[in-house]
XYZ file of C-alpha atoms in Angstrom:
670
model
C 161.266 -8.889 198.159
C 159.949 -10.885 195.368
C 159.407 -9.332 191.860
C 155.653 -10.153 192.227
C 155.393 -8.230 195.420
C 157.227 -5.307 193.880
C 154.816 -5.036 191.064
C 151.948 -5.196 193.387
C 153.562 -2.424 195.481
C 154.020 -0.173 192.377
C 150.320 -0.807 191.288
C 149.211 0.343 194.726
C 151.240 3.519 194.481
C 150.232 4.264 190.796
C 147.122 6.384 191.936
C 149.426 8.550 193.991
C 151.878 9.440 191.402
C 152.061 12.085 189.052
C 151.470 11.198 185.377
C 154.680 10.091 183.940
C 156.764 7.084 182.985
C 155.618 5.219 186.033
C 152.199 4.662 184.425
C 153.767 2.804 181.749
C 155.039 0.168 183.895
C 153.147 -3.180 184.329
C 150.408 -3.283 186.773
C 149.790 -6.116 189.220
C 149.244 -9.423 187.563
C 146.880 -12.174 188.304
C 147.648 -14.255 191.482
C 147.144 -17.938 191.499
C 145.155 -17.686 188.418
C 142.795 -15.066 189.753
C 142.356 -11.417 188.220
C 142.052 -8.199 189.932
C 138.639 -6.803 190.039
C 138.247 -4.179 187.482
C 136.600 -1.655 189.945
C 139.710 -2.013 192.341
C 141.951 -1.530 189.342
C 140.120 1.623 188.338
C 140.164 2.798 191.813
C 143.824 2.583 192.173
C 144.191 4.636 188.912
C 142.138 7.499 190.114
C 139.103 6.874 187.802
C 136.395 9.324 188.676
C 133.565 8.213 186.293
C 133.122 4.527 187.151
C 130.390 4.190 184.366
C 133.377 4.009 181.920
C 134.029 0.525 183.114
C 131.112 -0.764 181.312
C 132.583 -0.247 177.971
C 136.166 -1.247 178.987
C 136.056 -4.598 177.072
C 134.419 -2.886 173.833
C 137.184 -0.208 173.688
C 139.826 -2.911 174.406
C 138.776 -4.469 171.134
C 137.926 -1.417 169.242
C 141.326 0.206 169.651
C 144.124 -2.123 168.637
C 146.385 0.684 167.554
C 146.549 2.361 170.937
C 146.938 -1.132 172.522
C 150.092 -1.653 170.355
C 151.291 1.775 171.196
C 150.979 0.968 174.835
C 152.715 -2.381 174.655
C 155.685 -0.703 172.738
C 156.007 1.868 175.310
C 155.707 -0.683 178.270
C 158.571 -2.648 176.611
C 160.650 0.224 176.141
C 160.323 1.402 179.912
C 160.545 -1.724 181.786
C 163.577 -3.541 180.390
C 164.166 -5.570 183.420
C 160.752 -7.195 183.623
C 160.911 -8.223 179.871
C 164.075 -10.233 180.581
C 162.279 -12.354 183.048
C 161.068 -15.354 181.055
C 158.900 -16.805 183.964
C 156.743 -13.673 184.272
C 155.910 -13.230 180.617
C 152.953 -15.732 180.295
C 151.432 -14.108 183.563
C 152.138 -10.458 182.545
C 150.043 -10.801 179.097
C 146.679 -10.931 180.572
C 147.457 -8.092 183.036
C 148.872 -6.042 180.207
C 145.883 -6.485 177.900
C 143.605 -5.394 180.681
C 145.721 -2.548 181.665
C 146.208 -1.437 177.943
C 142.383 -1.384 177.519
C 142.118 0.868 180.370
C 145.041 3.268 179.222
C 143.231 3.377 175.842
C 140.218 4.922 177.725
C 142.524 7.688 178.939
C 144.515 8.815 176.020
C 145.088 12.253 177.446
C 147.127 10.821 180.332
C 149.429 8.822 178.057
C 152.678 10.955 177.355
C 154.670 10.661 174.333
C 157.891 9.173 174.848
C 159.789 9.700 171.608
C 159.230 10.273 167.920
C 161.089 7.183 166.857
C 159.428 4.728 164.434
C 158.361 1.641 166.290
C 157.614 -1.814 165.035
C 154.018 -2.865 164.982
C 153.197 -5.798 167.369
C 150.701 -8.386 166.328
C 147.315 -8.275 167.888
C 146.574 -10.584 170.824
C 145.910 -14.152 169.813
C 145.235 -15.610 173.252
C 142.068 -14.996 175.092
C 140.316 -16.751 178.046
C 139.255 -20.236 177.267
C 135.963 -19.727 178.726
C 135.012 -17.003 176.269
C 136.316 -18.730 173.209
C 132.946 -20.033 171.790
C 131.487 -16.535 172.310
C 134.233 -15.059 170.383
C 133.808 -17.621 167.458
C 130.003 -16.785 167.278
C 130.919 -13.061 167.294
C 133.549 -13.683 164.457
C 130.920 -15.580 162.375
C 128.547 -12.773 162.797
C 131.252 -10.230 161.634
C 132.048 -12.380 158.519
C 128.577 -12.557 157.584
C 128.226 -8.666 158.123
C 131.291 -8.168 155.991
C 129.875 -10.768 153.177
C 126.710 -8.353 153.139
C 128.767 -5.323 152.761
C 130.942 -6.887 149.968
C 127.738 -7.881 147.998
C 126.330 -4.362 148.386
C 129.493 -2.972 147.161
C 129.664 -5.419 144.146
C 126.090 -4.293 143.397
C 127.130 -0.625 143.407
C 130.036 -1.394 141.200
C 127.976 -3.309 138.712
C 125.546 -0.461 138.553
C 128.311 2.011 138.001
C 129.626 -0.223 134.988
C 126.159 -0.341 133.542
C 125.810 3.405 133.547
C 123.246 3.892 136.329
C 125.444 5.584 138.850
C 127.906 7.014 136.490
C 125.148 9.070 134.756
C 124.675 10.899 137.835
C 126.731 13.739 136.809
C 125.422 16.388 134.371
C 125.473 15.691 130.854
C 127.520 18.686 129.899
C 129.856 18.300 132.883
C 133.353 19.542 131.974
C 136.633 18.180 133.428
C 139.412 20.622 133.835
C 141.971 17.986 132.940
C 140.446 17.547 129.503
C 140.668 21.203 128.497
C 144.458 20.924 128.154
C 145.495 19.353 124.757
C 148.933 18.436 126.079
C 147.287 15.820 128.356
C 145.698 14.195 125.312
C 148.877 14.332 123.260
C 150.848 12.827 126.239
C 148.336 9.742 126.212
C 148.896 9.329 122.576
C 152.615 9.849 122.244
C 154.110 10.115 125.699
C 155.284 13.027 127.829
C 158.794 12.994 126.506
C 157.683 13.374 122.830
C 155.259 16.258 123.724
C 157.423 18.260 126.054
C 160.789 17.250 124.781
C 163.429 19.801 125.882
C 160.796 22.697 126.054
C 160.367 22.637 129.679
C 161.017 26.255 130.925
C 163.048 26.743 133.818
C 161.183 28.027 136.703
C 163.698 30.614 137.683
C 163.558 32.273 134.416
C 159.917 32.293 133.975
C 157.982 35.439 134.819
C 154.881 35.272 136.986
C 151.695 34.496 134.936
C 148.272 33.745 136.252
C 147.239 30.094 136.036
C 144.197 29.569 133.733
C 142.330 26.508 132.667
C 141.348 27.227 129.182
C 144.954 27.909 127.910
C 148.428 28.027 128.998
C 150.061 31.549 128.790
C 153.238 31.746 126.860
C 156.356 33.599 127.549
C 156.259 35.306 124.183
C 153.116 37.066 124.987
C 152.926 40.583 126.215
C 152.645 41.152 129.814
C 149.101 41.158 130.862
C 147.441 44.107 132.595
C 143.717 44.874 133.166
C 141.993 45.457 129.892
C 138.930 47.099 130.861
C 136.748 43.892 130.734
C 134.794 42.635 133.715
C 132.289 39.965 134.517
C 129.103 40.610 136.406
C 126.612 38.331 137.935
C 123.128 39.323 136.450
C 120.757 37.093 138.372
C 120.222 33.657 139.576
C 116.958 31.560 138.646
C 116.287 27.952 139.617
C 119.905 27.357 140.508
C 121.303 28.684 137.276
C 123.467 31.864 137.214
C 123.503 34.277 134.558
C 126.541 36.256 133.787
C 127.720 39.032 131.348
C 130.933 40.712 130.366
C 130.987 44.429 130.619
C 133.256 46.928 128.956
C 134.657 49.921 130.888
C 134.801 53.286 129.466
C 138.513 53.081 128.475
C 137.846 49.755 126.669
C 134.722 51.291 124.767
C 137.100 54.007 123.236
C 139.403 51.342 122.018
C 136.543 49.393 120.696
C 135.482 52.517 118.707
C 139.050 52.783 117.387
C 138.781 49.127 116.334
C 135.618 49.595 114.337
C 137.417 52.539 112.552
C 140.264 50.182 111.723
C 137.919 47.516 110.394
C 136.120 50.111 108.131
C 139.494 51.222 106.821
C 139.965 47.623 105.412
C 143.720 47.799 106.318
C 144.894 44.945 108.529
C 147.865 47.118 109.417
C 145.640 49.527 111.550
C 144.458 46.407 113.576
C 148.087 45.708 114.076
C 149.070 49.113 115.294
C 145.928 49.000 117.540
C 147.178 45.737 119.066
C 150.640 47.183 119.623
C 148.979 49.825 121.989
C 146.439 47.311 123.313
C 147.874 43.823 122.920
C 144.787 42.103 124.722
C 141.962 43.735 122.845
C 139.512 40.896 122.221
C 137.993 41.790 118.874
C 141.242 42.961 117.442
C 142.814 39.517 118.275
C 139.780 37.615 116.658
C 139.947 39.642 113.437
C 143.635 39.376 112.994
C 143.468 35.851 113.623
C 141.190 35.394 110.550
C 143.586 37.455 108.632
C 146.493 35.122 109.545
C 144.353 32.027 108.803
C 143.604 33.353 105.323
C 147.450 33.934 104.849
C 148.110 30.452 105.828
C 149.760 31.138 109.009
C 147.981 28.825 111.126
C 150.274 28.903 114.170
C 149.942 32.662 114.698
C 146.165 32.546 114.197
C 145.928 29.804 116.870
C 148.359 31.983 119.077
C 146.012 35.019 118.726
C 142.875 32.848 119.832
C 144.627 31.507 122.822
C 145.358 35.237 123.969
C 141.692 35.889 123.612
C 140.851 33.096 125.885
C 143.573 34.013 128.403
C 142.354 37.793 128.408
C 138.627 36.743 129.039
C 139.354 34.166 131.650
C 141.365 36.695 133.608
C 138.291 38.738 133.710
C 136.008 35.935 135.003
C 133.766 36.424 137.980
C 134.779 34.614 141.194
C 131.645 32.550 141.181
C 131.815 31.733 137.472
C 132.542 28.028 136.944
C 133.558 26.254 133.707
C 132.753 22.829 135.024
C 129.336 23.045 136.872
C 127.397 23.534 133.725
C 125.129 25.940 135.403
C 126.589 29.126 134.225
C 124.952 31.068 131.326
C 126.140 33.893 129.207
C 123.650 35.688 126.827
C 124.753 35.737 123.104
C 122.562 38.739 122.364
C 124.918 40.911 124.377
C 127.813 41.851 122.088
C 130.303 41.925 124.965
C 129.659 38.065 125.509
C 130.067 37.045 121.819
C 133.900 37.059 121.847
C 134.051 34.334 124.321
C 131.526 32.124 122.252
C 133.523 32.675 119.092
C 137.091 32.358 120.611
C 135.984 28.956 122.130
C 134.534 27.758 118.873
C 137.689 28.665 116.907
C 139.955 27.413 119.582
C 138.170 23.895 119.199
C 138.365 23.841 115.551
C 142.103 24.349 115.808
C 142.315 21.468 118.330
C 140.261 19.278 116.092
C 142.753 19.905 113.178
C 145.700 19.422 115.552
C 144.515 15.851 116.296
C 143.036 16.414 119.756
C 139.274 15.535 119.377
C 138.726 14.747 123.096
C 139.814 18.118 124.123
C 137.692 19.679 121.324
C 134.890 17.737 122.567
C 135.250 19.076 126.046
C 135.327 22.657 124.688
C 132.173 21.896 122.664
C 130.470 20.903 125.710
C 131.422 24.005 127.470
C 130.034 26.222 124.587
C 126.770 24.372 124.685
C 126.733 24.613 128.592
C 126.965 28.393 128.298
C 123.473 28.606 126.506
C 121.874 25.117 125.894
C 118.208 26.440 125.099
C 119.323 28.734 122.182
C 122.760 27.279 121.108
C 123.719 30.494 119.383
C 126.682 28.745 117.504
C 124.665 25.531 116.774
C 127.379 23.203 118.313
C 124.715 20.493 118.085
C 125.749 20.029 114.342
C 129.380 19.316 115.502
C 129.231 17.513 118.989
C 128.224 14.150 117.347
C 131.323 14.412 115.048
C 133.733 15.071 117.811
C 132.165 12.387 120.070
C 132.834 9.626 117.326
C 136.294 10.991 116.595
C 137.109 10.857 120.381
C 135.387 7.461 120.673
C 133.029 8.799 123.344
C 130.247 6.647 122.161
C 128.496 6.334 125.466
C 128.320 10.221 125.750
C 126.613 10.545 122.315
C 124.068 7.758 123.026
C 123.278 9.376 126.445
C 122.768 12.810 125.017
C 120.415 11.302 122.269
C 118.367 9.516 125.021
C 118.185 12.483 127.363
C 117.460 15.250 124.854
C 115.405 13.476 122.191
C 112.026 14.050 124.032
C 112.414 17.861 124.196
C 114.933 18.777 121.506
C 113.959 16.325 118.812
C 117.552 15.445 117.889
C 116.557 12.836 115.477
C 115.186 15.620 113.148
C 118.825 16.803 112.586
C 120.738 14.625 109.917
C 123.831 14.619 111.858
C 122.222 12.870 114.947
C 120.151 10.633 112.787
C 123.132 8.994 111.216
C 125.791 9.312 113.997
C 123.807 7.800 116.726
C 123.372 4.470 115.105
C 127.022 4.602 113.862
C 127.830 5.032 117.745
C 125.849 2.102 118.588
C 127.373 -0.052 115.846
C 130.724 0.769 117.320
C 129.549 -0.085 120.740
C 128.428 -3.552 119.535
C 131.988 -3.997 118.183
C 133.730 -3.658 121.619
C 134.820 -6.849 123.364
C 133.971 -6.027 126.849
C 130.280 -6.429 126.293
C 128.585 -9.682 126.404
C 127.087 -11.332 123.326
C 123.394 -10.526 124.394
C 124.266 -6.808 124.938
C 126.093 -6.549 121.582
C 123.284 -8.388 119.799
C 120.765 -5.783 121.428
C 122.925 -2.835 120.583
C 123.516 -4.141 117.042
C 119.692 -4.364 116.525
C 118.990 -0.859 117.939
C 121.717 0.560 115.543
C 120.088 -1.387 112.493
C 116.673 0.158 113.495
C 118.016 3.836 113.798
C 120.083 3.656 110.609
C 117.091 2.395 108.582
C 115.020 5.214 110.052
C 117.656 7.671 109.117
C 117.984 6.495 105.612
C 114.109 6.649 105.265
C 113.912 10.114 106.538
C 117.024 11.530 104.788
C 117.651 9.683 101.622
C 119.618 12.412 100.186
C 122.603 11.785 102.433
C 123.478 8.169 100.955
C 124.728 8.881 97.539
C 126.884 11.987 98.333
C 128.354 9.845 101.290
C 129.316 7.056 99.106
C 130.852 9.532 96.607
C 132.926 11.057 99.384
C 134.124 7.621 100.423
C 134.834 6.702 96.839
C 132.545 3.650 97.124
C 130.447 2.660 94.114
C 126.969 1.388 94.875
C 125.531 -1.810 93.502
C 123.062 -1.773 90.665
C 119.878 -2.026 92.637
C 120.941 1.060 94.777
C 122.142 3.034 91.875
C 119.180 2.441 89.614
C 116.453 2.999 92.321
C 114.625 6.307 92.360
C 114.469 6.673 96.180
C 118.133 7.371 96.561
C 118.522 8.879 93.113
C 119.036 12.440 92.039
C 115.356 13.167 92.462
C 115.854 12.802 96.311
C 118.498 15.627 96.395
C 116.753 17.960 94.035
C 113.368 17.731 95.725
C 114.619 18.521 99.261
C 114.289 22.119 100.789
C 117.405 24.269 100.641
C 117.598 24.361 104.620
C 117.715 20.552 104.580
C 120.360 20.555 101.671
C 122.604 22.783 103.986
C 122.455 20.225 106.907
C 122.931 17.250 104.762
C 125.950 18.927 102.850
C 127.527 19.970 106.187
C 127.256 16.403 107.628
C 128.572 14.633 104.762
C 131.438 16.994 104.156
C 132.455 16.736 107.739
C 131.880 13.090 108.877
C 132.588 11.139 105.733
C 135.937 10.044 106.882
C 134.199 8.042 109.745
C 132.257 5.743 107.190
C 135.159 4.514 105.224
C 135.657 1.564 107.595
C 134.983 -1.636 105.598
C 132.917 -3.122 108.423
C 130.826 0.044 108.609
C 130.312 -0.075 104.963
C 129.058 -3.676 104.969
C 126.600 -2.823 107.745
C 125.368 0.113 105.805
C 124.901 -1.840 102.583
C 122.847 -4.421 104.587
C 120.451 -1.755 105.984
C 120.246 0.062 102.606
C 118.708 -3.112 101.111
C 116.199 -3.436 104.015
C 115.224 0.266 103.403
C 114.609 -0.557 99.654
C 112.593 -3.494 100.592
C 110.384 -1.350 102.931
C 110.099 1.290 99.941
C 108.971 -1.315 97.529
C 106.243 -2.845 99.733
C 105.038 0.733 100.354
C 105.419 1.009 104.034
C 103.434 3.785 105.729
C 106.628 5.016 107.274
C 108.096 6.068 104.160
C 105.349 8.286 103.153
C 105.119 9.657 106.713
C 108.760 10.698 106.426
C 108.142 12.258 103.093
C 105.472 14.591 104.461
C 107.675 15.668 107.207
C 110.459 16.652 104.785
C 108.107 18.847 102.865
C 106.460 20.411 106.016
C 109.668 20.917 107.762
C 113.208 22.592 106.893
C 111.511 25.474 105.070
C 114.077 27.971 106.222
C 117.016 27.460 108.519
C 117.360 29.592 111.731
C 120.213 32.250 111.997
C 122.603 30.104 114.330
C 122.674 27.344 111.550
C 123.731 30.026 109.192
C 126.306 31.262 111.677
C 127.779 27.749 112.220
C 128.079 27.135 108.449
C 130.039 30.479 108.141
C 132.392 29.666 111.189
C 132.835 26.095 109.923
C 133.902 27.132 106.423
C 132.759 23.864 104.903
C 132.739 24.251 101.140
C 129.922 22.020 100.522
C 127.596 23.850 103.100
C 128.844 27.311 102.246
C 127.740 26.985 98.658
C 124.280 26.363 99.650
C 123.772 29.468 101.819
C 120.858 31.749 100.721
C 121.473 35.169 98.944
C 120.181 37.050 101.959
C 123.238 35.937 104.026
C 126.035 35.998 101.384
C 125.008 39.531 100.365
C 125.640 41.146 103.609
C 129.076 41.516 104.976
C 130.172 38.964 107.541
C 132.896 40.094 110.075
C 135.117 37.787 111.896
C 134.709 39.145 115.327
C 130.789 39.235 115.012
C 129.408 37.158 112.288
C 125.635 37.406 111.629
C 124.843 39.358 114.980
C 121.313 38.522 116.438
C 118.381 40.507 115.271
C 117.429 41.017 118.914
C 120.670 42.252 120.202
C 120.842 43.780 123.621
C 123.007 46.920 123.154
C 124.615 48.448 126.378
C 126.422 51.295 124.604
C 126.430 52.684 121.180
C 129.215 54.136 118.940
C 129.033 57.965 118.442
C 127.769 59.100 115.129
C 130.404 60.360 112.560
C 130.306 63.811 110.888
C 130.124 62.311 107.544
C 128.510 59.312 105.921
C 130.698 58.066 103.041
C 128.534 54.953 102.724
C 125.839 57.006 101.094
C 128.187 58.580 98.483
C 128.526 57.225 94.931
C 131.518 55.416 93.586
C 132.756 58.459 91.820
C 132.615 60.415 94.973
C 134.636 57.730 96.791
C 137.096 57.769 94.111
C 137.785 61.568 94.466
C 137.718 61.208 98.202
C 140.471 58.664 97.847
C 142.582 61.398 95.826
C 141.416 64.308 97.860
C 140.631 63.612 101.381
C 139.130 66.952 102.027
C 136.655 66.524 99.241
C 132.955 66.126 100.321
C 130.261 65.791 97.679
C 127.335 66.053 100.010
C 128.700 69.123 101.920
C 127.249 69.401 105.325
C 124.711 66.909 106.681
C 121.294 67.612 105.578
C 118.543 68.092 108.083
C 115.420 65.858 108.251
C 113.068 68.701 107.005
C 114.728 69.242 103.762
C 112.089 69.294 100.936
C 112.432 68.339 97.246
C 113.625 71.873 96.189
C 116.403 71.744 98.744
C 117.414 68.387 97.669
C 117.692 69.698 93.986
C 119.764 72.589 95.090
C 121.930 70.289 97.108
C 122.549 68.208 93.848
C 123.506 71.205 91.899
C 125.828 72.356 94.626
C 127.427 68.774 94.673
C 127.827 68.899 90.881
C 129.705 72.174 91.005
C 131.971 70.908 93.815
C 132.686 67.866 91.819
C 133.554 70.034 88.770
C 135.928 72.307 90.983
C 137.548 69.165 92.345
C 138.331 67.809 89.045
C 139.699 71.212 87.840
C 141.903 71.435 91.033
C 143.099 67.889 90.466
C 144.092 68.314 86.791
C 145.766 71.516 87.563
C 147.734 69.981 90.233
C 148.921 67.028 88.248
C 152.878 67.196 87.592
C 154.744 64.924 85.675
C 158.146 64.053 86.983
C 160.948 63.483 84.639
C 163.176 60.540 85.092
C 166.348 61.197 86.956
C 169.397 61.901 84.926
C 172.753 60.248 85.759
C 175.999 62.207 85.605
C 177.641 59.139 84.176
C 175.635 58.150 81.161
C 177.976 55.202 80.279
C 177.296 53.555 83.711
C 179.235 51.293 85.641
C 178.061 48.058 84.200
C 177.681 46.321 80.880
C 174.118 46.448 79.324
C 174.746 44.328 76.255
């Protein structure tokens, strides 16, 4: 029996065999250049749904991977037929048709082995009669691919121009940018940052993974502190959360307030030994360490605060979405704001401005409407230091209409500086650079006209001597600084003291000098814009809001702190809660104490320090005491004072110096 007849016989018996290796054999090939009808081939293979034959050719072209798999299995099974060189040209057409049919029935194809197989090339030969139709289809496919490529290029160009890239929220926070080690690795490399300090995984104790900070092995073991976060409400897609203090934590908070009133940091240390993750104690002790020049310990305590609060996060609370809010009016939420602010200040001093900018965006996203710590006075400086010029210009364009950012001196000067730096970048075309430079010049001239008192202190901090025309002109002279309101003086002093290092570049100074002369020309011709800006300065900036005072206190800029009003400097400022809001929402109150030493005189406090049981006022007076009763209490107080003095003088004992049995001593006192 010939081999061709054997193949025909095996093809006829295929429909009667069980699914197995026999299906992988070659079917009956063409005879005398003729092909088997598709319907007949399907009938032999036991196909029940004959409508599947309509899409047989389409599936044959759409599933090349299955064809390759079928061809590979065919070669592995039928070794004898593959050795026959005469039958190879005749089998290819039959195999291609059979492979397309097998691709429509993937469930019936068994897996022979898991060995890696070599991929075969796709079929390159087809029937000559269909060659022209295939060429037409290929041309249509090429045209469609070219259209897709053009669409893709258009999307990429829009992304580079900033149309699609700005689809994310402005205050979107990325987790990878919250780790300062990632920024230091970009600057110095991983080996220089980590070194030999990589901890061994077997020796490390289990700690919870957090985003805001990395827990250290030297920290005390974390346990539940009594702080929890609750979801208050959800309005217009914005979720409002709040921290809550449990009863045990409230008792610790009362002890902390007693320790603060004692004015002894050792009491706070003792409290932290019993409660190592008490938030306000860590904040207050961090300020004490910073005053004692222990920056490392101060930064470590702030990181412990962030770790403790992040462990108490609500499962729905997100750092990156920008839609989670915290109300600063609640005392429980203030520690999180303050810890984030102090942490970003440490990061900026450490040389991580990009990470500090990310934390600044996080603080602003928690309450962008009220901005309790007024980080808008800081975000421009961090953007310039981190070279995030596009973010600063985008923020100015999106928020200028409803926040009037141009009325803040820091935005008025930093935004044109950002445009100037953008115009210096080489990746922009000449036309884009010229347009950006023109916009920067227009904005810096407007800033100089609106805030003329910034120029001379800025040049003084940069150690730059102005030319004769600028120095002798009254517009930028001493009168501009004296005549401005105190609130504006605080803002300008804060900006100059913080960002003067960014203006020391010679190219920036040359650009600034050119625009200063343009402003003087507008002043000399009495441009209406000059008078308009002068009226705005007199009407506005009469008094600064409380959040600006809070920002100045936390920033500790000497230039701005000296300009604080007496109403702020006269009241005590605590590091764990500086200048609390006047409309605070109090959830629990501290129990009243039995005595009120704050109402006593200095002499009474002196005797109390000597005799703890002494009380000049005696018992607490009731509200219904009249003037006669007040006089009687005064006499009783004087009598107690005299009695206390007598007891003190009677109990004074002078100790004699200790006598030595050996008056000569062991040493020489020559």
